[in-house]
Structure formats: C-alpha cells, structure tokens
C-alpha cells in the first residue's frame, strides 16, 4: 500500500528525532572529552552487554513486574474511586482533603517511612508506584465523571438503569477519554517512581543497576541504562496510546487543526 | 381506513410502519376536506379532543381517563445571580390517556422544567405530578424523554444507541436489532447505523434521539422541541411519521415546541404558557379531524384560525409577560 507523504513524514519523524538526538550527543561528547560523558556510540555498545547479562535482565524484569502490579492495582482502585467522587458530593467531600494532602508530596519522599514499616522488598516499592499512579488517575476519573452530561444519565434512568448500572454503563464510558488521559500520565509516573524507589532502596531492579554503575564510575553502563529506561518508556507509552486510541475512537476530534502539533 | 385500524392493535411499532405510512398517505387522498365531525363557529370553545368517531375506536367508546395529573406544581431555582427564581408557578394540568398535548410558550417560561418534572428527573418545589394516580418520584421506562440536547451516548453507534433501551428491558439482541434497524430506517437514517454520534449533523442526532426513545415503547413520550434543529423538509416528514406512530399506538405525547404551526398541526390540546413566572395561560382544544395531512390542513380555514388566534395570544402575552 502506498503511503501519502504526510503519513510518511509522521511515521519517520520519531526515528529522525532519535537519530538527531544521538548525533548531537555524539558530537557534544567528542567535543567535551569528559570521562563521565561517554559518546553515544559507547553507550549504545554497552546495551547488549546489559541485556545479555542474566542478572541484569532479571533485575530489569523484576522492575517491570513491580511496575505492572503497582500500575494495575492503582488503576483498578483509582478509577472506581474517582468516578464515585465525581458523582457523589459526600464521597468527594470525604476524599478530597485526604488526596490534597498526599498530592503535592513526592511519593519517593514517603519511602523511608514505608521502608520502616514494610522493609526494603517488593511490597514497599510496589506501594510507592501505586501511590504515584493513583493520584493522576483518581483526579482525571473524578473530573471525567463530574463532566458527564446530566441528560445522558437521565436518559439511562428513563430506560431503567439503576444508579450502579448508570455508574458502570454511562459514567464510565462517558468519562473514559479523560480516565485514559490520567492513566497515560500514571504510566509515565509509574516508570519514574519505579526508578526512584530502586534508587532509595537499592536491592534489585533497573534503578539498582544504574546507580551501582554510577557509584563504580561505569559511565557507559549508566548512559546505556538511561537509554534502556527511556526506550521502555517510549514503548509502553506507544502501546498504551494504541490501546487508548482504539478505545476512544468515538471521541477523537473530527478535524486536524492546521498547525497543531498533536 | 380498515388498514389503519388493523395496524394499530399491534405493539411492535417498527414493523410495517412503512406500510402504515403509505396507507396513511393513500388514505388522506380519499378523505374529502369537508368531512368533519363538528364545524364549530368558534374554534376556541372547549370540545372533546377527538370528536371524529372514525378515529376513536382504538380507545373504545369509554371516556378517556387521565394518565398524567399535574397538581399545583411550582418550581423555584436558586440562581447564582439572583436569589430565588420562580420558574413555574402553580401549574395544574391533566393529560388524558392517548392525547397529544403540546406546550407552547416563550423561551425560558419553564417548558423544559415542566417536562422534567413529569419525567421524574426533577422534583418540584411544591405540588406533585402523578402518573395513573401514583406520585412521580423517579424516572421510569413508562415515560420516554427526547431531550432538547439529544443526550446520545457518544460511545455507541447509531444502532447501539437505539438498541440500548430494548436491550436494557431484556429484549433479545437479534430482536432488538431488527426493531432498531426498522426505526432507524423510519427516521431516515438507513445507512448510518454504524456511525458514531460525532459523525452526524445536528438534525441527524435529533432523529437518532427520537428513534432511541421510541425503541423502548414508553407509554408517555416527553418530547422537548424534538424537531427544533431540523430543516423544513425533514421536519415535516418526521411530524407526519410521529403522527402515524401516534395514530397507531395512541401513546400519550407531551410535546414542547416553539412553533404554533407545529403545535396546532399535531395536537389535541395546546397548553399556552406565559413567562416570569411560568404559568399556564390557556389550554386550547384543537378540534381538527385526523388523520391530518399537512398540505390539506394548511388550506383549511379552521386550522388557519387556530394558528392566527394562538399567535395573537402569544403577542399579547409578550406584552403582558414582560419582566418587571
Ligand atoms: N438548573 C437550573 N438552575 C437555575 N435556574 C434554572 C435551572 N433550570 C432552569 N432554570 C430557569 O428556569 C426557567 C425555565 O427554564 P426552562 O429551561 O424550563 O425554559 P424553557 O421554556 O424550556 O425555555 P427554552 O424554550 O428556551 O428551552 C429559566 O428562566 C431558567 O433560567
Ligand atoms: Mg427548553
């Protein structure tokens, strides 16, 4: 199938951006000649060593597992809570102050306390990821549920839907675009909190490899890990975006705004 | 005539509606203009809503019973700007089973609010509305709203929207789909079954909203300016279709409109409201024979008199109802 020039440009753009970034990096590191700033080529060369090493791979997979569990549980808890808050003033009045207290606190800052209670194992790190993901998902679900058109709920009520059915079958789908925006933010936050949690409680994980290498002055490994984590972020986001676009095809804007960069 | 009456007994509205429409059209051709049960001098006198004996056999000969009673309903809104706003003031109205009643009034006189109260979506500040003698406290599938804002489910296709009600009532998928497809065809949207609401024009959305409500066979239709966003041609066509459905099923219809023409053309009764506060100004019985055909009615002096008289009252109420 032939691709139109516009589509071709859109497909090629991310690849070009990555190549451009690596090129700038290469030139800059060659110019600076700093030990702690390896060239792009050196960093990229270190990637197969990391991925080929069984222990490193186990570490990375352990990170991903914690992230998946933390993200999954957070989404499963936060969406219902956010939706209930959006449709019930009493529930919102109860939870809003609690969330407002937690919201501005960097979740990693809570880690030392959680470590005291739950140790340095998986539970602590997963809990921190859970906290990081929850807030944006709750917030967006809440906003999405609040914005659901009243007449839509009335139409459902007239067809005989009970309040619980309306929440699941009208509020949830109607708020879905907003909820998924929250989930996308949550996914990026999951990756961030995953790395920071492993930086604080060094025991296993991708963050552990990164910061150990930093301590030992293996800068090519450090930068290779940054590339790996970055690539993981890009892939997860791309997959998520695919799923999101599928689920909310019905709500996407009809027309491309000229000169918009979306 | 016979065909029309036979068609009415059945409850599966969408099936064969095409035939009924056709027979309605043919029928109209053979009904001479001067066939009239009662030619009253004064169109405004209160006469039985449906005097023409050849139209009434459906509800048999017994006197029509009240299906909806609105008793001294008032609605006060707390507004952010002003303190209290009296949107409806002491409204009392009885709607008989199978009647087509229009509510006519200037913008902001509380027409939608009154409809919401009957729908059970809003509880009145004082007074109460009843359906078949039971106080209305919540919405229910016996009352089907068609909202001014359409309120379609944007994540459902046209077909999905129309099937939603029947599926909720437990109709099997295949059956619900067949009925819904027929309804979609009736409102002129054949070929758009798999479109999402965002892909439709305003008028098309309005037609989907109408089909979606008709699909679950509510006893009472609550229609809030359902034809407001349509072009003249589609509007006329849908008015005719609505009349055909109504003449067959004899659903009770409470119909809000801005258009005097439309109200007179469709209704047994026109409820005129005035503004600030919303009050019933007058209830006018429309004594025109059915089935009504627009092109014939337009030439009918009695129809014209209704329209002119109501428009005149409207002008008066504009002067009288100016905010003080
Ligand atoms: N939720 C509300 N809060 C405050 N005021 C309201 C609310 N709903 C309606 N009103 C007021 O009540 C009055 C009647 O509103 P309503 O929507 O019933 O009018 P309407 O006759 O349907 O008008 P239109 O023909 O323009 O649709 C208006 O003055 C409006 O400002
Ligand atoms: Mg209105």
Coordinates of C-alpha atoms and ligand atoms in Angstrom, one line a residue:
Chain A
X1 CA 0.0 0.0 0.0
X2 CA 1.3 3.5 -0.9
X3 CA 1.7 5.9 2.0
X4 CA 0.9 9.5 1.4
X5 CA 3.8 12.0 2.0
X6 CA 2.1 13.3 5.1
X7 CA 1.8 9.8 6.7
X8 CA 5.3 9.0 5.7
X9 CA 6.6 12.2 7.4
X10 CA 4.6 11.4 10.5
X11 CA 5.9 7.9 10.7
X12 CA 9.5 8.9 10.1
X13 CA 9.5 11.9 12.5
X14 CA 10.2 10.0 15.7
X15 CA 13.0 8.0 14.2
X16 CA 14.6 11.1 12.8
X17 CA 14.3 12.8 16.2
X18 CA 16.1 9.8 17.9
X19 CA 18.9 9.8 15.3
X20 CA 19.2 13.6 15.7
X21 CA 19.5 13.3 19.4
X22 CA 22.2 10.6 19.3
X23 CA 24.1 12.7 16.7
X24 CA 24.1 15.8 18.9
X25 CA 25.1 13.7 21.9
X26 CA 28.0 12.1 19.9
X27 CA 29.3 15.5 18.7
X28 CA 28.9 17.1 22.2
X29 CA 30.7 14.2 24.0
X30 CA 33.6 14.2 21.5
X31 CA 33.9 18.0 21.9
X32 CA 33.8 17.9 25.7
X33 CA 36.1 14.9 26.1
X34 CA 34.8 14.3 29.7
X35 CA 35.3 10.9 31.3
X36 CA 31.8 11.0 32.9
X37 CA 30.2 11.8 29.5
X38 CA 30.7 8.8 27.2
X39 CA 29.9 9.1 23.5
X40 CA 26.6 7.9 22.1
X41 CA 28.4 5.0 20.4
X42 CA 30.0 3.8 23.6
X43 CA 26.7 3.9 25.4
X44 CA 24.8 2.1 22.7
X45 CA 27.6 -0.5 22.6
X46 CA 27.1 -1.2 26.3
X47 CA 23.4 -2.0 25.8
X48 CA 23.8 -5.6 24.5
X49 CA 26.2 -6.3 27.4
X50 CA 23.5 -5.3 29.9
X51 CA 20.6 -7.1 28.2
X52 CA 22.8 -10.2 27.6
X53 CA 23.7 -10.5 31.3
X54 CA 21.3 -12.8 33.1
X55 CA 21.5 -10.9 36.4
X56 CA 20.8 -7.5 34.8
X57 CA 17.9 -9.0 32.9
X58 CA 16.4 -10.5 36.0
X59 CA 16.7 -7.1 37.6
X60 CA 15.0 -5.3 34.8
X61 CA 12.2 -7.8 34.6
X62 CA 11.7 -7.5 38.4
X63 CA 11.3 -3.7 37.9
X64 CA 8.8 -4.2 35.2
X65 CA 6.8 -6.7 37.3
X66 CA 6.6 -4.2 40.2
X67 CA 5.6 -1.5 37.8
X68 CA 2.9 -3.6 36.2
X69 CA 1.5 -4.6 39.6
X70 CA 1.6 -1.1 41.0
X71 CA 0.1 0.4 37.9
X72 CA -2.6 -2.3 37.6
X73 CA -3.7 -2.2 41.2
X74 CA -3.7 1.6 41.2
X75 CA -5.8 1.8 38.1
X76 CA -8.3 -0.8 39.4
X77 CA -8.7 1.1 42.7
X78 CA -8.5 4.7 41.4
X79 CA -11.0 4.6 38.6
X80 CA -13.9 3.5 40.8
X81 CA -12.9 5.9 43.5
X82 CA -12.6 8.8 41.1
X83 CA -15.9 8.0 39.4
X84 CA -17.7 7.8 42.8
X85 CA -16.2 11.0 43.9
X86 CA -17.3 12.7 40.6
X87 CA -20.9 11.6 41.1
X88 CA -21.3 11.9 44.9
X89 CA -20.6 15.1 46.7
X90 CA -20.4 13.3 50.0
X91 CA -17.7 10.9 48.8
X92 CA -15.8 13.8 47.2
X93 CA -16.0 15.8 50.3
X94 CA -14.5 12.9 52.3
X95 CA -11.7 12.0 50.0
X96 CA -10.7 15.4 48.6
X97 CA -8.9 16.7 51.7
X98 CA -7.0 13.4 52.1
X99 CA -5.9 13.4 48.5
X100 CA -4.9 17.1 48.6
X101 CA -2.5 16.2 51.4
X102 CA -0.9 13.4 49.5
X103 CA -0.9 15.0 46.1
X104 CA 2.0 17.5 46.4
X105 CA 4.2 15.2 48.4
X106 CA 6.8 13.4 46.2
X107 CA 6.0 9.8 46.6
X108 CA 9.7 8.9 46.9
X109 CA 9.8 11.1 50.0
X110 CA 7.4 8.7 51.7
X111 CA 9.7 5.8 51.0
X112 CA 11.9 6.0 54.1
X113 CA 8.8 5.8 56.3
X114 CA 7.3 2.9 54.3
X115 CA 10.6 1.1 54.4
X116 CA 10.5 1.3 58.2
X117 CA 7.1 -0.4 58.2
X118 CA 7.4 -2.8 55.3
X119 CA 11.1 -3.3 54.7
X120 CA 13.0 -2.8 51.5
X121 CA 11.4 -5.5 49.5
X122 CA 8.9 -5.6 46.6
X123 CA 5.9 -4.5 48.7
X124 CA 7.4 -1.2 49.6
X125 CA 8.5 -0.4 46.0
X126 CA 5.2 -1.5 44.6
X127 CA 3.3 0.6 47.1
X128 CA 5.2 3.7 46.1
X129 CA 4.5 3.0 42.5
X130 CA 0.8 2.5 43.4
X131 CA 0.7 5.9 45.2
X132 CA 2.4 7.6 42.3
X133 CA 0.0 6.3 39.7
X134 CA -3.2 6.6 41.9
X135 CA -3.4 10.4 42.2
X136 CA -3.5 11.4 38.5
X137 CA -5.9 8.5 37.7
X138 CA -8.2 9.5 40.6
X139 CA -8.0 13.1 39.6
X140 CA -8.8 12.5 35.9
X141 CA -11.6 10.0 36.7
X142 CA -13.1 12.5 39.1
X143 CA -13.0 15.3 36.5
X144 CA -14.3 13.0 33.8
X145 CA -17.2 11.7 35.9
X146 CA -18.1 15.3 37.0
X147 CA -18.4 16.4 33.4
X148 CA -20.8 13.7 32.3
X149 CA -23.8 15.3 30.7
X150 CA -26.8 15.1 33.1
X151 CA -29.3 14.4 30.3
X152 CA -27.3 11.3 29.4
X153 CA -27.8 9.9 32.9
X154 CA -31.4 10.9 32.8
X155 CA -31.8 9.0 29.5
X156 CA -30.3 6.0 31.2
X157 CA -32.6 6.3 34.2
X158 CA -35.6 6.5 31.9
X159 CA -34.5 3.3 30.3
X160 CA -34.5 1.7 33.7
X161 CA -30.8 1.7 34.6
X162 CA -30.2 1.6 38.4
X163 CA -27.7 4.1 39.9
X164 CA -25.0 1.4 40.0
X165 CA -25.7 0.5 36.3
X166 CA -25.5 4.1 35.4
X167 CA -22.1 4.5 37.0
X168 CA -20.7 1.5 35.2
X169 CA -22.5 1.8 31.9
X170 CA -22.8 5.5 31.4
X171 CA -20.4 7.4 33.6
X172 CA -17.5 5.0 33.0
X173 CA -17.7 5.0 29.2
X174 CA -18.5 8.7 29.0
X175 CA -15.5 9.6 31.2
X176 CA -13.2 7.1 29.5
X177 CA -11.3 9.6 27.4
X178 CA -10.5 11.6 30.5
X179 CA -9.7 8.5 32.5
X180 CA -7.3 7.2 29.9
X181 CA -5.5 10.6 29.9
X182 CA -5.0 10.1 33.6
X183 CA -3.8 6.5 33.0
X184 CA -1.2 7.7 30.5
X185 CA 0.2 10.2 33.0
X186 CA 0.1 7.5 35.5
X187 CA 2.1 5.2 33.3
X188 CA 4.9 7.7 33.0
X189 CA 4.8 8.3 36.7
X190 CA 5.0 4.6 37.3
X191 CA 8.2 4.4 35.4
X192 CA 9.6 7.4 37.3
X193 CA 8.6 6.1 40.8
X194 CA 9.9 2.7 39.8
X195 CA 13.4 4.1 39.2
X196 CA 13.4 6.4 42.2
X197 CA 12.2 3.7 44.5
X198 CA 15.1 1.5 43.4
X199 CA 17.5 4.3 43.9
X200 CA 16.4 4.7 47.5
X201 CA 16.0 1.0 48.4
X202 CA 18.9 -0.4 46.3
X203 CA 18.4 -4.1 46.3
X204 CA 17.3 -5.1 42.8
X205 CA 15.9 -3.5 39.7
X206 CA 16.8 -1.3 36.7
X207 CA 17.4 1.7 39.1
X208 CA 19.8 -0.5 41.1
X209 CA 21.9 -1.3 38.0
X210 CA 22.0 2.4 37.1
X211 CA 23.1 3.7 40.4
X212 CA 25.5 0.9 41.2
X213 CA 27.2 1.7 37.9
X214 CA 27.3 5.3 38.8
X215 CA 29.0 4.5 42.1
X216 CA 31.6 2.5 40.3
X217 CA 32.2 5.0 37.6
X218 CA 31.0 2.8 34.7
X219 CA 29.5 5.7 32.9
X220 CA 28.8 3.9 29.6
X221 CA 26.6 1.5 31.6
X222 CA 24.9 4.5 33.3
X223 CA 24.1 6.0 29.9
X224 CA 23.1 2.7 28.4
X225 CA 20.6 2.2 31.3
X226 CA 19.2 5.7 30.7
X227 CA 18.7 4.7 27.0
X228 CA 17.1 1.4 28.1
X229 CA 14.7 3.0 30.6
X230 CA 13.9 5.7 28.1
X231 CA 13.2 3.2 25.4
X232 CA 10.9 1.3 27.8
X233 CA 9.0 4.5 28.5
X234 CA 8.6 5.2 24.8
X235 CA 7.4 1.6 24.0
X236 CA 5.0 1.5 26.9
X237 CA 3.6 4.8 26.0
X238 CA 3.3 3.9 22.4
X239 CA 1.5 0.7 23.2
X240 CA -0.8 2.5 25.6
X241 CA -1.6 5.1 23.1
X242 CA -2.5 2.5 20.6
X243 CA -5.0 0.9 23.0
X244 CA -6.3 4.3 24.1
X245 CA -6.9 5.5 20.5
X246 CA -8.8 2.2 19.9
X247 CA -11.0 2.6 23.0
X248 CA -12.0 6.2 22.4
X249 CA -12.1 6.3 18.6
X250 CA -15.7 7.7 19.1
X251 CA -14.5 10.8 20.9
X252 CA -11.4 11.9 18.9
X253 CA -11.8 15.3 17.2
X254 CA -13.1 15.1 13.7
X255 CA -10.7 17.6 12.1
X256 CA -7.0 18.2 12.3
X257 CA -6.4 21.7 13.3
X258 CA -3.9 23.2 10.9
X259 CA -0.6 24.0 12.5
X260 CA -1.4 21.9 15.6
X261 CA 1.4 19.6 16.7
X262 CA -0.7 16.9 18.1
Chain B
X1 CA -59.5 3.2 7.0
X2 CA -59.5 -0.5 7.8
X3 CA -55.8 -0.9 7.2
X4 CA -55.1 1.9 9.6
X5 CA -57.2 0.4 12.3
X6 CA -55.8 -3.1 11.9
X7 CA -52.3 -1.7 12.2
X8 CA -53.0 -0.1 15.4
X9 CA -53.5 -3.1 17.5
X10 CA -50.0 -4.4 17.3
X11 CA -47.4 -3.3 19.7
X12 CA -44.3 -3.9 17.6
X13 CA -44.1 -0.4 16.4
X14 CA -41.3 -0.5 13.9
X15 CA -42.5 -3.4 11.9
X16 CA -44.6 -2.4 8.9
X17 CA -44.5 1.3 9.7
X18 CA -43.5 1.9 6.1
X19 CA -46.8 0.3 5.1
X20 CA -48.8 2.3 7.5
X21 CA -47.2 5.5 6.3
X22 CA -48.1 4.6 2.8
X23 CA -51.6 3.7 3.7
X24 CA -51.8 6.9 5.7
X25 CA -50.9 8.8 2.6
X26 CA -53.3 7.0 0.4
X27 CA -56.0 7.3 3.0
X28 CA -55.6 11.1 3.2
X29 CA -56.2 11.3 -0.6
X30 CA -59.6 9.8 -0.2
X31 CA -60.8 11.7 2.7
X32 CA -62.5 14.8 1.4
X33 CA -61.7 18.0 3.0
X34 CA -65.2 18.7 4.1
X35 CA -65.6 15.5 6.2
X36 CA -65.7 17.0 9.6
X37 CA -67.4 15.8 12.7
X38 CA -68.2 19.2 14.1
X39 CA -67.8 22.5 12.4
X40 CA -67.8 24.9 15.2
X41 CA -68.1 28.6 14.7
X42 CA -65.6 29.4 17.4
X43 CA -62.5 27.2 17.3
X44 CA -61.7 28.1 20.8
X45 CA -64.7 26.5 22.5
X46 CA -63.9 23.5 24.6
X47 CA -64.9 20.5 22.7
X48 CA -64.0 16.8 23.2
X49 CA -60.4 16.3 22.0
X50 CA -61.2 13.7 19.4
X51 CA -64.7 14.0 18.2
X52 CA -64.4 12.3 14.8
X53 CA -65.9 8.9 15.5
X54 CA -63.9 7.2 12.8
X55 CA -60.7 7.9 14.7
X56 CA -61.6 6.9 18.2
X57 CA -62.3 3.1 18.1
X58 CA -58.8 2.4 19.5
X59 CA -59.5 3.8 22.9
X60 CA -63.0 2.3 22.5
X61 CA -66.0 4.4 23.4
X62 CA -65.3 4.8 27.1
X63 CA -64.3 8.3 28.2
X64 CA -60.5 8.9 28.1
X65 CA -59.0 8.6 31.5
X66 CA -56.4 10.9 32.9
X67 CA -52.9 9.3 32.7
X68 CA -50.9 12.3 34.0
X69 CA -52.1 14.8 36.5
X70 CA -50.0 17.8 37.5
X71 CA -51.3 19.3 40.7
X72 CA -50.3 22.8 41.7
X73 CA -46.7 22.4 40.7
X74 CA -44.3 25.2 41.4
X75 CA -40.6 25.2 40.9
X76 CA -38.1 27.6 42.5
X77 CA -34.5 27.6 41.4
X78 CA -31.7 29.1 43.5
X79 CA -29.7 31.1 41.0
X80 CA -26.2 32.4 41.5
X81 CA -27.0 35.8 40.2
X82 CA -30.5 36.4 41.7
X83 CA -31.7 34.9 44.9
X84 CA -34.7 32.8 44.0
X85 CA -36.2 32.3 40.6
X86 CA -39.7 31.2 40.3
X87 CA -39.6 29.1 37.1
X88 CA -43.0 27.5 37.4
X89 CA -45.9 28.9 39.4
X90 CA -48.9 26.8 40.4
X91 CA -49.2 24.6 37.3
X92 CA -52.2 22.3 37.2
X93 CA -52.8 20.2 34.1
X94 CA -54.5 16.9 33.3
X95 CA -53.4 14.8 30.4
X96 CA -55.7 12.2 29.1
X97 CA -54.5 8.8 28.0
X98 CA -53.6 8.8 24.4
X99 CA -53.8 12.5 24.0
X100 CA -51.3 14.6 22.1
X101 CA -50.6 17.7 24.1
X102 CA -48.3 20.5 23.1
X103 CA -46.8 23.0 25.4
X104 CA -46.2 26.3 23.7
X105 CA -44.5 29.3 25.3
X106 CA -41.7 31.8 25.0
X107 CA -38.2 30.8 25.7
X108 CA -37.5 30.5 29.4
X109 CA -41.1 30.0 30.5
X110 CA -40.4 26.7 32.1
X111 CA -41.5 24.2 29.4
X112 CA -38.5 22.0 29.8
X113 CA -38.7 22.2 33.5
X114 CA -42.3 21.0 33.4
X115 CA -41.3 18.1 31.2
X116 CA -38.5 17.2 33.6
X117 CA -40.9 17.1 36.5
X118 CA -43.3 14.7 34.6
X119 CA -40.2 12.7 33.7
X120 CA -39.3 12.4 37.3
X121 CA -35.9 13.9 36.7
X122 CA -36.6 17.0 38.8
X123 CA -38.8 17.1 41.9
X124 CA -41.0 20.1 42.1
X125 CA -40.5 22.6 45.0
X126 CA -44.2 22.2 45.8
X127 CA -47.1 20.3 44.4
X128 CA -46.9 17.0 42.7
X129 CA -47.2 15.2 39.4
X130 CA -48.9 11.8 39.1
X131 CA -49.0 9.1 36.6
X132 CA -52.0 6.7 36.7
X133 CA -52.7 8.1 40.2
X134 CA -49.2 7.3 41.5
X135 CA -46.9 10.1 42.5
X136 CA -44.0 10.6 40.2
X137 CA -40.8 10.4 42.2
X138 CA -38.3 8.9 39.8
X139 CA -37.8 8.3 36.1
X140 CA -39.1 5.1 34.6
X141 CA -39.4 3.4 31.3
X142 CA -43.1 4.3 31.1
X143 CA -42.0 7.8 30.3
X144 CA -39.6 8.3 27.4
X145 CA -37.9 11.6 27.2
X146 CA -36.5 13.1 24.0
X147 CA -34.2 15.9 25.2
X148 CA -33.6 19.2 23.5
X149 CA -29.9 18.4 23.8
X150 CA -30.2 14.9 22.3
X151 CA -28.1 13.3 25.0
X152 CA -27.0 10.5 22.8
X153 CA -24.4 8.1 24.1
X154 CA -21.3 9.1 22.1
X155 CA -19.5 5.8 22.6
X156 CA -22.3 3.9 20.9
X157 CA -23.1 3.8 17.2
X158 CA -26.5 4.9 15.9
X159 CA -27.6 1.3 16.1
X160 CA -26.1 0.9 19.6
X161 CA -27.9 4.0 20.8
X162 CA -31.3 2.8 19.5
X163 CA -30.8 -0.7 20.8
X164 CA -29.8 0.4 24.3
X165 CA -33.3 0.7 25.7
X166 CA -34.8 -2.5 24.3
X167 CA -31.6 -4.4 25.5
X168 CA -32.0 -2.9 28.9
X169 CA -35.6 -4.1 29.0
X170 CA -34.4 -7.6 28.3
X171 CA -35.3 -7.8 24.6
X172 CA -33.1 -10.4 22.9
X173 CA -30.3 -8.9 20.8
X174 CA -31.5 -10.2 17.4
X175 CA -35.0 -8.9 18.0
X176 CA -33.8 -5.6 19.4
X177 CA -31.5 -5.1 16.4
X178 CA -34.3 -5.8 13.9
X179 CA -36.7 -3.4 15.6
X180 CA -33.9 -0.8 15.9
X181 CA -32.9 -1.1 12.3
X182 CA -36.5 -0.5 11.2
X183 CA -36.8 2.5 13.5
X184 CA -33.6 3.9 12.1
X185 CA -34.9 3.5 8.6
X186 CA -38.1 5.2 9.6
X187 CA -36.3 8.3 10.8
X188 CA -34.5 8.4 7.5
X189 CA -31.0 7.3 8.7
X190 CA -30.7 4.0 6.8
X191 CA -27.0 3.5 6.0
X192 CA -25.9 5.4 9.1
X193 CA -26.3 2.5 11.6
X194 CA -22.6 2.2 12.3
X195 CA -21.9 5.9 12.5
X196 CA -20.9 7.5 15.8
X197 CA -22.9 10.5 17.1
X198 CA -19.9 12.8 16.5
X199 CA -20.2 11.9 12.8
X200 CA -23.8 13.1 12.5
X201 CA -25.3 16.5 11.9
X202 CA -27.5 18.2 14.5
X203 CA -30.7 17.1 12.7
X204 CA -29.5 13.6 12.3
X205 CA -28.6 13.4 16.0
X206 CA -32.1 14.6 16.9
X207 CA -33.6 11.8 14.7
X208 CA -31.5 9.2 16.5
X209 CA -32.6 10.6 19.8
X210 CA -36.2 10.2 18.7
X211 CA -35.6 6.6 17.5
X212 CA -33.8 5.7 20.7
X213 CA -36.8 6.7 22.8
X214 CA -39.4 5.2 20.6
X215 CA -37.4 1.9 20.6
X216 CA -38.4 1.0 24.2
X217 CA -42.1 1.8 23.8
X218 CA -42.7 4.2 26.6
X219 CA -46.4 4.8 27.4
X220 CA -45.8 8.5 27.5
X221 CA -43.5 10.4 25.2
X222 CA -41.9 13.6 26.6
X223 CA -40.6 15.5 23.7
X224 CA -38.6 18.7 24.2
X225 CA -38.5 20.5 20.9
X226 CA -37.6 17.3 19.1
X227 CA -37.8 18.9 15.7
X228 CA -36.2 22.2 16.6
X229 CA -32.9 21.5 14.7
X230 CA -34.4 20.1 11.5
X231 CA -34.7 21.6 8.1
X232 CA -38.3 22.3 7.0
X233 CA -38.5 19.2 4.8
X234 CA -37.3 16.7 7.4
X235 CA -39.3 18.4 10.0
X236 CA -42.5 17.9 8.0
X237 CA -41.6 14.3 7.3
X238 CA -40.9 13.5 10.9
X239 CA -44.1 15.3 12.0
X240 CA -46.0 13.0 9.7
X241 CA -44.2 9.9 10.9
X242 CA -44.8 10.9 14.5
X243 CA -48.4 11.3 13.8
X244 CA -48.6 7.9 12.1
X245 CA -46.9 6.2 15.0
X246 CA -49.1 8.1 17.4
X247 CA -52.3 7.2 15.5
X248 CA -51.3 3.6 15.5
X249 CA -50.1 3.2 19.1
X250 CA -52.0 6.1 20.7
X251 CA -49.1 6.9 23.0
X252 CA -49.7 9.8 25.2
X253 CA -47.4 12.6 24.0
X254 CA -46.3 15.7 25.8
X255 CA -44.7 17.8 23.2
X256 CA -42.8 21.1 23.8
X257 CA -42.4 23.4 20.9
X258 CA -41.9 27.0 19.9
X259 CA -43.8 26.6 16.7
X260 CA -47.5 27.5 16.7
X261 CA -48.0 25.7 13.3
X262 CA -46.5 22.5 14.7
X263 CA -48.5 22.6 17.9
X264 CA -51.8 23.0 16.0
X265 CA -50.9 20.5 13.4
X266 CA -50.0 17.8 15.8
X267 CA -52.1 18.3 18.9
X268 CA -55.4 17.5 20.5
X269 CA -54.6 20.2 23.1
X270 CA -52.3 23.2 23.1
X271 CA -51.2 24.5 26.5
X272 CA -50.0 28.1 26.2
X273 CA -47.6 29.3 28.9
X274 CA -46.5 32.7 29.8
X275 CA -43.3 33.8 31.3
X276 CA -41.9 35.2 34.6
X277 CA -43.2 33.3 36.4
X278 CA -44.1 30.3 34.2
X279 CA -47.8 29.9 34.2
X280 CA -50.5 28.2 32.1
X281 CA -52.1 31.0 30.3
X282 CA -54.7 29.0 28.3
X283 CA -55.5 25.5 27.3
X284 CA -56.9 25.2 23.7
X285 CA -58.5 22.1 22.4
X286 CA -57.7 21.6 18.7
X287 CA -60.7 20.2 17.0
X288 CA -59.4 19.1 13.7
X289 CA -60.1 15.7 12.1
X290 CA -57.4 13.0 11.9
X291 CA -55.5 11.7 10.2
X292 CA -54.2 15.1 9.4
X293 CA -52.3 15.8 6.3
X294 CA -50.2 18.9 6.3
X295 CA -50.8 20.0 2.7
X296 CA -54.5 19.8 3.2
X297 CA -54.5 21.3 6.7
X298 CA -52.6 24.4 5.5
X299 CA -55.5 25.3 3.3
X300 CA -58.1 24.6 6.0
X301 CA -59.6 27.8 7.3
X302 CA -60.2 26.3 10.7
X303 CA -56.6 25.3 11.0
X304 CA -55.6 28.8 9.9
X305 CA -57.9 30.3 12.5
X306 CA -56.3 28.3 15.3
X307 CA -52.8 29.4 14.2
X308 CA -53.8 33.1 13.9
X309 CA -55.6 33.1 17.2
X310 CA -52.8 31.5 19.1
X311 CA -50.2 33.7 17.6
X312 CA -52.3 36.7 18.6
X313 CA -52.5 35.4 22.2
X314 CA -48.7 35.0 22.0
X315 CA -48.2 38.6 21.1
X316 CA -50.5 39.7 24.0
X317 CA -48.6 37.5 26.4
X318 CA -45.4 39.0 25.3
X319 CA -46.7 42.4 26.2
X320 CA -48.3 41.2 29.5
X321 CA -45.4 38.9 30.5
X322 CA -42.6 41.4 30.2
X323 CA -40.3 41.2 33.3
X324 CA -41.0 43.9 35.8
Ligands
LIG1 N1 -31.0 24.2 37.0 C1 -31.5 25.5 37.0 N2 -31.0 26.4 37.9 C2 -31.4 27.6 37.9 N3 -32.4 28.1 37.0 C3 -32.9 27.3 36.1 C4 -32.4 25.9 36.0 N4 -33.1 25.3 35.0 C5 -33.9 26.2 34.5 N5 -33.8 27.4 35.2 C6 -34.5 28.6 34.9 O1 -35.9 28.3 34.8 C7 -36.5 29.0 33.7 C8 -37.2 28.0 32.8 O2 -36.2 27.2 32.2 P1 -36.6 26.1 31.1 O3 -35.4 25.5 30.6 O4 -37.6 25.2 31.6 O5 -37.3 27.0 29.9 P2 -37.9 26.6 28.5 O6 -39.3 27.1 28.5 O7 -37.6 25.2 28.3 O8 -37.0 27.5 27.5 P3 -36.5 27.2 26.0 O9 -37.7 27.3 25.2 O10 -35.5 28.2 25.7 O11 -35.9 25.8 26.1 C9 -35.4 29.8 33.0 O12 -35.6 31.1 33.4 C10 -34.1 29.3 33.6 O13 -33.2 30.3 33.8
LIG2 MG1 -36.4 24.1 27.0

